[in-house]
Short mmCIF file of C-alpha atoms in Angstrom, two decimals:
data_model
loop_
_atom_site.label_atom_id
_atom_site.label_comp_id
_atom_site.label_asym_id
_atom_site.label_seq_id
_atom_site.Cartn_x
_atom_site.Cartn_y
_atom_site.Cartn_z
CA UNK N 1 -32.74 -1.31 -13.56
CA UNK N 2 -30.81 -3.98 -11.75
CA UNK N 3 -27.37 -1.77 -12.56
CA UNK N 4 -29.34 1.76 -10.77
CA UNK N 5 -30.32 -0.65 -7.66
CA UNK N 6 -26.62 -2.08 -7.33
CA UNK N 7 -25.02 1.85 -7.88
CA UNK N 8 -27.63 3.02 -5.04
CA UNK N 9 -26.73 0.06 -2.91
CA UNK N 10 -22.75 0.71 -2.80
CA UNK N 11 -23.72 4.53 -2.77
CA UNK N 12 -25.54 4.08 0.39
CA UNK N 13 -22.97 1.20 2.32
CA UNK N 14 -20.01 3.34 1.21
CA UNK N 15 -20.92 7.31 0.52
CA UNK N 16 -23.67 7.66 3.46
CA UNK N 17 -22.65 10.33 6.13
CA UNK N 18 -25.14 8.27 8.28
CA UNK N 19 -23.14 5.18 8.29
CA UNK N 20 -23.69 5.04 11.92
CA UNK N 21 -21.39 5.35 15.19
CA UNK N 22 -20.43 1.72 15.61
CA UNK N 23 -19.72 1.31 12.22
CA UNK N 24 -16.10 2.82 10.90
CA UNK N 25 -14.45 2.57 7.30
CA UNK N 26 -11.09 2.82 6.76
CA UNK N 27 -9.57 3.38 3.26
CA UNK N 28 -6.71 1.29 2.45
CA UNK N 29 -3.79 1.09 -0.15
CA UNK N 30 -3.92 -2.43 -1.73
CA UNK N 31 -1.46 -4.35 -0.75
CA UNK N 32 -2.18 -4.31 2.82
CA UNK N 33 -6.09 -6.17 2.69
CA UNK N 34 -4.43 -9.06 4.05
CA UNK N 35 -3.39 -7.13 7.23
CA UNK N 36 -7.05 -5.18 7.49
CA UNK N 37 -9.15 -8.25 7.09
CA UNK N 38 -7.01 -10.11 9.62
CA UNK N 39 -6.82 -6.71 11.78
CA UNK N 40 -10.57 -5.74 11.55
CA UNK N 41 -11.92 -9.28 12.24
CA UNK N 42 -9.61 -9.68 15.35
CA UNK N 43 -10.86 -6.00 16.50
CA UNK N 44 -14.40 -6.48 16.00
CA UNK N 45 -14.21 -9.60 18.51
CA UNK N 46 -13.32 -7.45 21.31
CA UNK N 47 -16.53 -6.37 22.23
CA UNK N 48 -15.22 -4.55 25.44
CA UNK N 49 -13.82 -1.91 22.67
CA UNK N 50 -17.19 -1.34 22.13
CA UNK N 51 -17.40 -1.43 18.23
CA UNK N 52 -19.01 -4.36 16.42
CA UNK N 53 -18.29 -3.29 12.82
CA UNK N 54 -14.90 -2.06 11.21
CA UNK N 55 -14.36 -2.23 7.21
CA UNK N 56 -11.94 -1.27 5.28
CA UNK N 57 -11.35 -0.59 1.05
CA UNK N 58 -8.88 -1.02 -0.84
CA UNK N 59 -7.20 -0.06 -3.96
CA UNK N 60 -4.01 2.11 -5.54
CA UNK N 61 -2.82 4.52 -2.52
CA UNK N 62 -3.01 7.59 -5.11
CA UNK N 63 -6.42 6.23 -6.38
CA UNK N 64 -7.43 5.71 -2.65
CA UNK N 65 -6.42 9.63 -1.74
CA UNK N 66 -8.34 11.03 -4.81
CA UNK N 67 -11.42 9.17 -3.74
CA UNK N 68 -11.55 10.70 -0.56
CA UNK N 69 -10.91 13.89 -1.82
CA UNK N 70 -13.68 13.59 -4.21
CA UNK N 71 -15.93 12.53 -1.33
CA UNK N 72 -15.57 8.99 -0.43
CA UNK N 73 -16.58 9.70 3.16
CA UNK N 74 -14.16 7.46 5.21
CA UNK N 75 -13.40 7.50 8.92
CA UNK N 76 -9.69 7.18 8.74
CA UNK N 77 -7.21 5.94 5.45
CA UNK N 78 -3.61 4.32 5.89
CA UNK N 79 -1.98 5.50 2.67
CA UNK N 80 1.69 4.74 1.49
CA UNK N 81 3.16 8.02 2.06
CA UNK N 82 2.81 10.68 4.20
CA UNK N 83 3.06 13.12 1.41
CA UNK N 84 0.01 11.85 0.60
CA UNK N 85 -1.63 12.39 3.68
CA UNK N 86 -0.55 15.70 3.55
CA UNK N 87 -1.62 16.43 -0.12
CA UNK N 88 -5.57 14.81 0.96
CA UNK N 89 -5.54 17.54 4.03
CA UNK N 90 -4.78 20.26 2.01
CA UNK N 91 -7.12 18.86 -0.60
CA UNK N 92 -10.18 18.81 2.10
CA UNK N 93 -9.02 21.78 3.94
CA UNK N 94 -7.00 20.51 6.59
CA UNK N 95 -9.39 17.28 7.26
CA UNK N 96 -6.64 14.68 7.50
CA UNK N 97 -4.30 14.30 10.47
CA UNK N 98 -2.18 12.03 12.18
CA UNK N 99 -0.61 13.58 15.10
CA UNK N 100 -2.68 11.64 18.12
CA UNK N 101 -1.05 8.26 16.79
CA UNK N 102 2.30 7.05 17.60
CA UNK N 103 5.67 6.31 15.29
CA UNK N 104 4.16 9.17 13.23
CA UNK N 105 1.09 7.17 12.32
CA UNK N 106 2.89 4.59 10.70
CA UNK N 107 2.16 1.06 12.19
CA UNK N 108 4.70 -0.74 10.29
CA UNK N 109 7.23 -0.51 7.27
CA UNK N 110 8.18 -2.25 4.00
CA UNK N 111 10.31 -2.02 0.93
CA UNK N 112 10.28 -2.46 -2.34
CA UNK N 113 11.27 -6.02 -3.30
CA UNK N 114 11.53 -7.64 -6.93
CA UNK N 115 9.78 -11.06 -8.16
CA UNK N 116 11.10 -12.95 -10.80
CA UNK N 117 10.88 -16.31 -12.43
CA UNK N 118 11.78 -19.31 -10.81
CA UNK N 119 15.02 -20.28 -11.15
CA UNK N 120 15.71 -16.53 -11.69
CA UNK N 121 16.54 -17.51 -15.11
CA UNK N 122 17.35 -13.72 -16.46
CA UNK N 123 20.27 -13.56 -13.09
CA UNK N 124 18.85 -10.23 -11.82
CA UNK N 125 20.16 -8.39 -9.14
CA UNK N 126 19.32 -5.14 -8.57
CA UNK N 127 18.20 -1.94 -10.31
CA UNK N 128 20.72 -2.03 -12.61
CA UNK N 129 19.37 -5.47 -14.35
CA UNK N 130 16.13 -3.27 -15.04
CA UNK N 131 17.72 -1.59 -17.22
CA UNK N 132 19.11 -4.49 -19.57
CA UNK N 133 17.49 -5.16 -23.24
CA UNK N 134 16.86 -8.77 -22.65
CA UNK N 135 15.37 -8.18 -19.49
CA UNK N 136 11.16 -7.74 -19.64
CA UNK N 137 9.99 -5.55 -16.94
CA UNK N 138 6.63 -4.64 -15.00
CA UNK N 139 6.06 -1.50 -13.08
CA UNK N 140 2.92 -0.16 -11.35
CA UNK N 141 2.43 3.44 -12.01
CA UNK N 142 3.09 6.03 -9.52
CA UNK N 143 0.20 7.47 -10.67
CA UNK N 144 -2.01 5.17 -9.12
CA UNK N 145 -0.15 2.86 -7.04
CA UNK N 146 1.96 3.31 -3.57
CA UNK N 147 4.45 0.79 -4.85
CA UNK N 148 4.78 2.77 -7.97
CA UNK N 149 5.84 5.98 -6.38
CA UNK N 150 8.69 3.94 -3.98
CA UNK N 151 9.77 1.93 -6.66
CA UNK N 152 10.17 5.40 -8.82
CA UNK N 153 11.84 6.53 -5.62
CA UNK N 154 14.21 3.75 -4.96
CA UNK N 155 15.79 4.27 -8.87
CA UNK N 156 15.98 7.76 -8.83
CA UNK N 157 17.78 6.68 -5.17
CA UNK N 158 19.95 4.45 -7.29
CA UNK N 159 20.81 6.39 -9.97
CA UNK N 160 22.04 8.99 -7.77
CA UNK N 161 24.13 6.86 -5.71
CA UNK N 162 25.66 5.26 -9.12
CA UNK N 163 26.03 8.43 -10.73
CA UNK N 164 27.75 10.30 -7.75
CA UNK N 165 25.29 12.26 -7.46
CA UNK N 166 24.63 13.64 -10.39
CA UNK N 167 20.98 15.05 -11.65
CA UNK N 168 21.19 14.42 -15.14
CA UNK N 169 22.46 11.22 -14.77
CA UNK N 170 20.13 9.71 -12.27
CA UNK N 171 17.79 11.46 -14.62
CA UNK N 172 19.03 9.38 -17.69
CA UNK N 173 18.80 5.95 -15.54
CA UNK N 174 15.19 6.47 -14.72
CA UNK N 175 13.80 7.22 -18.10
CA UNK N 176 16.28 4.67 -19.53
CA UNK N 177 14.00 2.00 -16.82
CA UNK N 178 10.60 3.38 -17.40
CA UNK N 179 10.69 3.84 -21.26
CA UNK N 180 11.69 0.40 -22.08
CA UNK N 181 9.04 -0.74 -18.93
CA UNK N 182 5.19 -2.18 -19.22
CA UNK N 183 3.58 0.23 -16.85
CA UNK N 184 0.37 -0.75 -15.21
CA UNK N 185 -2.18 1.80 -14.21
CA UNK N 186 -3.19 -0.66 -11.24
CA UNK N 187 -2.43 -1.20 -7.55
CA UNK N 188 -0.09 -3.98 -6.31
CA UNK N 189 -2.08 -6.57 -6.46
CA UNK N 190 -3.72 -6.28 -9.64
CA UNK N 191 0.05 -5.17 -10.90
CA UNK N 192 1.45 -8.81 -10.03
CA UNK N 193 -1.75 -10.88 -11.16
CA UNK N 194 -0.44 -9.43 -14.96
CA UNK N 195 2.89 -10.73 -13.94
CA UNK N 196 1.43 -13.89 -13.06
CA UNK N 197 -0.80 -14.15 -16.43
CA UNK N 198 2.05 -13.57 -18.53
CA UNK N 199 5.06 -15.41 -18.96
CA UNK N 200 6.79 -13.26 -21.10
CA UNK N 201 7.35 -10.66 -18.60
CA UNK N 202 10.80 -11.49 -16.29
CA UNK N 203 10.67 -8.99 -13.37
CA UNK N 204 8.01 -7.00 -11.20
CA UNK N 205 8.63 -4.64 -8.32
CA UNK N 206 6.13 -4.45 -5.31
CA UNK N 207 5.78 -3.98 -2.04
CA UNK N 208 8.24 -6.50 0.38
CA UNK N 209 4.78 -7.90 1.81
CA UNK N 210 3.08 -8.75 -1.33
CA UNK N 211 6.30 -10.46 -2.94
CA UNK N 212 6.31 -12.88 0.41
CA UNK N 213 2.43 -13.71 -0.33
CA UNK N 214 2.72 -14.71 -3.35
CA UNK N 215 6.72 -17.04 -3.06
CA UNK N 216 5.29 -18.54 0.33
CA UNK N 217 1.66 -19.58 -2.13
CA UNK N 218 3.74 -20.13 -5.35
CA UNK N 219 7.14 -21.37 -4.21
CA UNK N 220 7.69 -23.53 -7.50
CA UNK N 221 7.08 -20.14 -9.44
CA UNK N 222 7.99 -16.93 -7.91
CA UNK N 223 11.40 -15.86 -5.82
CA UNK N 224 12.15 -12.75 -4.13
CA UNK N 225 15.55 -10.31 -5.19
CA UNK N 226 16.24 -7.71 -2.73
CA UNK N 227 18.77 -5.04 -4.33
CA UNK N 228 21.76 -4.48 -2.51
CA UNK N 229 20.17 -0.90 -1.77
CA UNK N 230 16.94 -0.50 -1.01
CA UNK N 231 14.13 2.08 0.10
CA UNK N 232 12.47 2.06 3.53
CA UNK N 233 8.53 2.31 2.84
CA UNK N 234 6.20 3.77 5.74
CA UNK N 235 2.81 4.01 5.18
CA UNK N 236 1.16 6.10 7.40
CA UNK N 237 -2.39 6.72 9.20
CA UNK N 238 -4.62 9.71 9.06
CA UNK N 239 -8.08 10.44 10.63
CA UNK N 240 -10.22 12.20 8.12
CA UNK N 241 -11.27 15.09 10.96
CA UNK N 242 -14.48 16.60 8.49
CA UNK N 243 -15.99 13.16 8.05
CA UNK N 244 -15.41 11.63 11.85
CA UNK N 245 -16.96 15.47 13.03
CA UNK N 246 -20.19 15.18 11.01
CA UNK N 247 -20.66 11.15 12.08
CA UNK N 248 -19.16 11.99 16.00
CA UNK N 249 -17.14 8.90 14.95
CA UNK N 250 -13.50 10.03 15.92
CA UNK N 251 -12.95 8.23 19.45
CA UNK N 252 -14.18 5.37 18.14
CA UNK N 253 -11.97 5.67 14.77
CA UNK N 254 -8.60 7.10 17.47
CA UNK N 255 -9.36 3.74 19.38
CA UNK N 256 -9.33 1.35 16.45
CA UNK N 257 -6.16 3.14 14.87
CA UNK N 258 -4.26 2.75 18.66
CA UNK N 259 -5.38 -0.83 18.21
CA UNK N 260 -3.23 -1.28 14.97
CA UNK N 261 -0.18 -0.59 17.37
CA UNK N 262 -0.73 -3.39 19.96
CA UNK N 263 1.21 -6.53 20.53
CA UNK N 264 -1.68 -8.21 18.80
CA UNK N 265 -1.78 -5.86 15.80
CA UNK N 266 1.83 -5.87 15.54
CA UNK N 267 1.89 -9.96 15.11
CA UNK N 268 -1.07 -9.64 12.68
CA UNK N 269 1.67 -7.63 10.53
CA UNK N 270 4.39 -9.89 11.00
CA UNK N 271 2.41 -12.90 9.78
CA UNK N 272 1.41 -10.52 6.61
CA UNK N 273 4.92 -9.91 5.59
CA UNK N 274 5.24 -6.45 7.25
CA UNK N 275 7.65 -5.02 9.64
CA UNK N 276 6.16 -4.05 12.68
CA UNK N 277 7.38 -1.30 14.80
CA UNK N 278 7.06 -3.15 18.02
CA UNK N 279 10.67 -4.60 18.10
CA UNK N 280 9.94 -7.63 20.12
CA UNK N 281 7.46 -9.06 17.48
#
């Protein structure tokens, strides 16, 4: 009984239509709670803006976008791709867009960084290290996690470049990486508390932001490698049209998202190991 009154309590918070006006949910990729909670709290104090409630969810990106397809009704979602904003709008018929927003509806950027040991007792590098027997490695999935599809990216982007080019090569390099890798079907965070748990694992990748968390918190166990090459990460914003229609939410939901692009925004994202697009902060 107590399990059906919890389920019927999170249905009605998070699946209600009928959420009301002044209060907007926006669906998150994982790594970037830090930023929301810090975001949200210093927008709901501006009561001039006229909202008095803004939430946000978070898990894997990929999880995140099939959520929403499946009828998580959100206001808005900042996912780590824009493929993926793409892929929800043609899932809900055209319900996702991002055009009204500036820098493409991407408030800030990333990378993929690596966190070892520390010490960096193994000497990794780069890619290349990833692929070494003695060296144990942790990847989130792509099929869950935002920082699993850049991370696939940025070695497919590495084999190419090492291979000249070549298909079959860069081909060779990636399974080479991802067969001899622990793959975890979890989000960043989750992803780097196994790392933490478990000594026996050398290397994780995730996302710049989450890598500077953790080595500011845990200096005396975690450092940061940057490979030589890296991939620029952009996760992007999209207003879920069908949802902010039926709840006459959306210039309420256009107003918080412009918010996210403000000098105070922008320094929220700095201090959460984020690069904002305002070049000043």
């Amino acid at each position: 009984a107590l399990l059906v009154v919890i389920l019927v309590a999170v249905h009605f918070v998070v699946f209600r239509p009928f959420r009301g006006e002044g209060r907007l949910l926006i669906v998150a990729y994982e790594a970037s709670q830090q930023f929301f909670e810090q975001a949200n709290a210093a927008y709901n104090k501006g009561t001039i803006r006229g909202l008095s409630d803004v939430t946000s969810a978070h898990a894997g990106s990929v999880q995140q976008a099939r959520a929403v397809a499946d009828g998580l009704i959100a206001d808005a979602v900042c996912l780590s791709t824009g493929a993926e904003i793409s892929q929800l709008a043609a899932r809900m018929g055209g319900a996702a867009s991002r055009e009204a927003l500036p820098y493409h509806a991407s408030p800030f950027y990333s990378t993929i960084a690596l966190v070892v040991r520390e010490g960096n007792p193994k000497g990794i590098r780069g890619w290349d290290d990833l692929e070494r027997p003695d060296v144990s490695l942790l990847l989130a999935s792509p099929q869950v996690s935002g920082a699993g599809c850049y991370t696939y990216l940025a070695i497919l982007m590495h084999g190419m470049q090492r291979s000249d080019h070549s298909d079959a090569l860069a081909n060779a390099f990636v399974r080479s990486v991802y067969l001899r890798a622990r793959i975890a079907m979890l989000g960043a965070q989750r992803t780097f508390e196994v790392f933490a748990r478990d000594s026996s694992i050398d290397v994780v990748a995730t996302w710049e932001s989450e890598a500077l968390r953790v080595v500011d918190t845990q200096p005396s166990k975690f450092g940061i490698i940057y490979p030589p090459v890296g991939i620029r990460a952009e996760p992007v914003l999209g207003i879920l049209e069908a949802n902010v229609e039926k709840r006459g939410t959306r210039e309420a939901t256009l107003d918080y998202l412009n918010f996210l692009f403000t000098p105070e925004a922008q320094e929220i994202a700095a201090r959460c190991g984020l690069r904002p697009r305002n070049e000043a902060i």
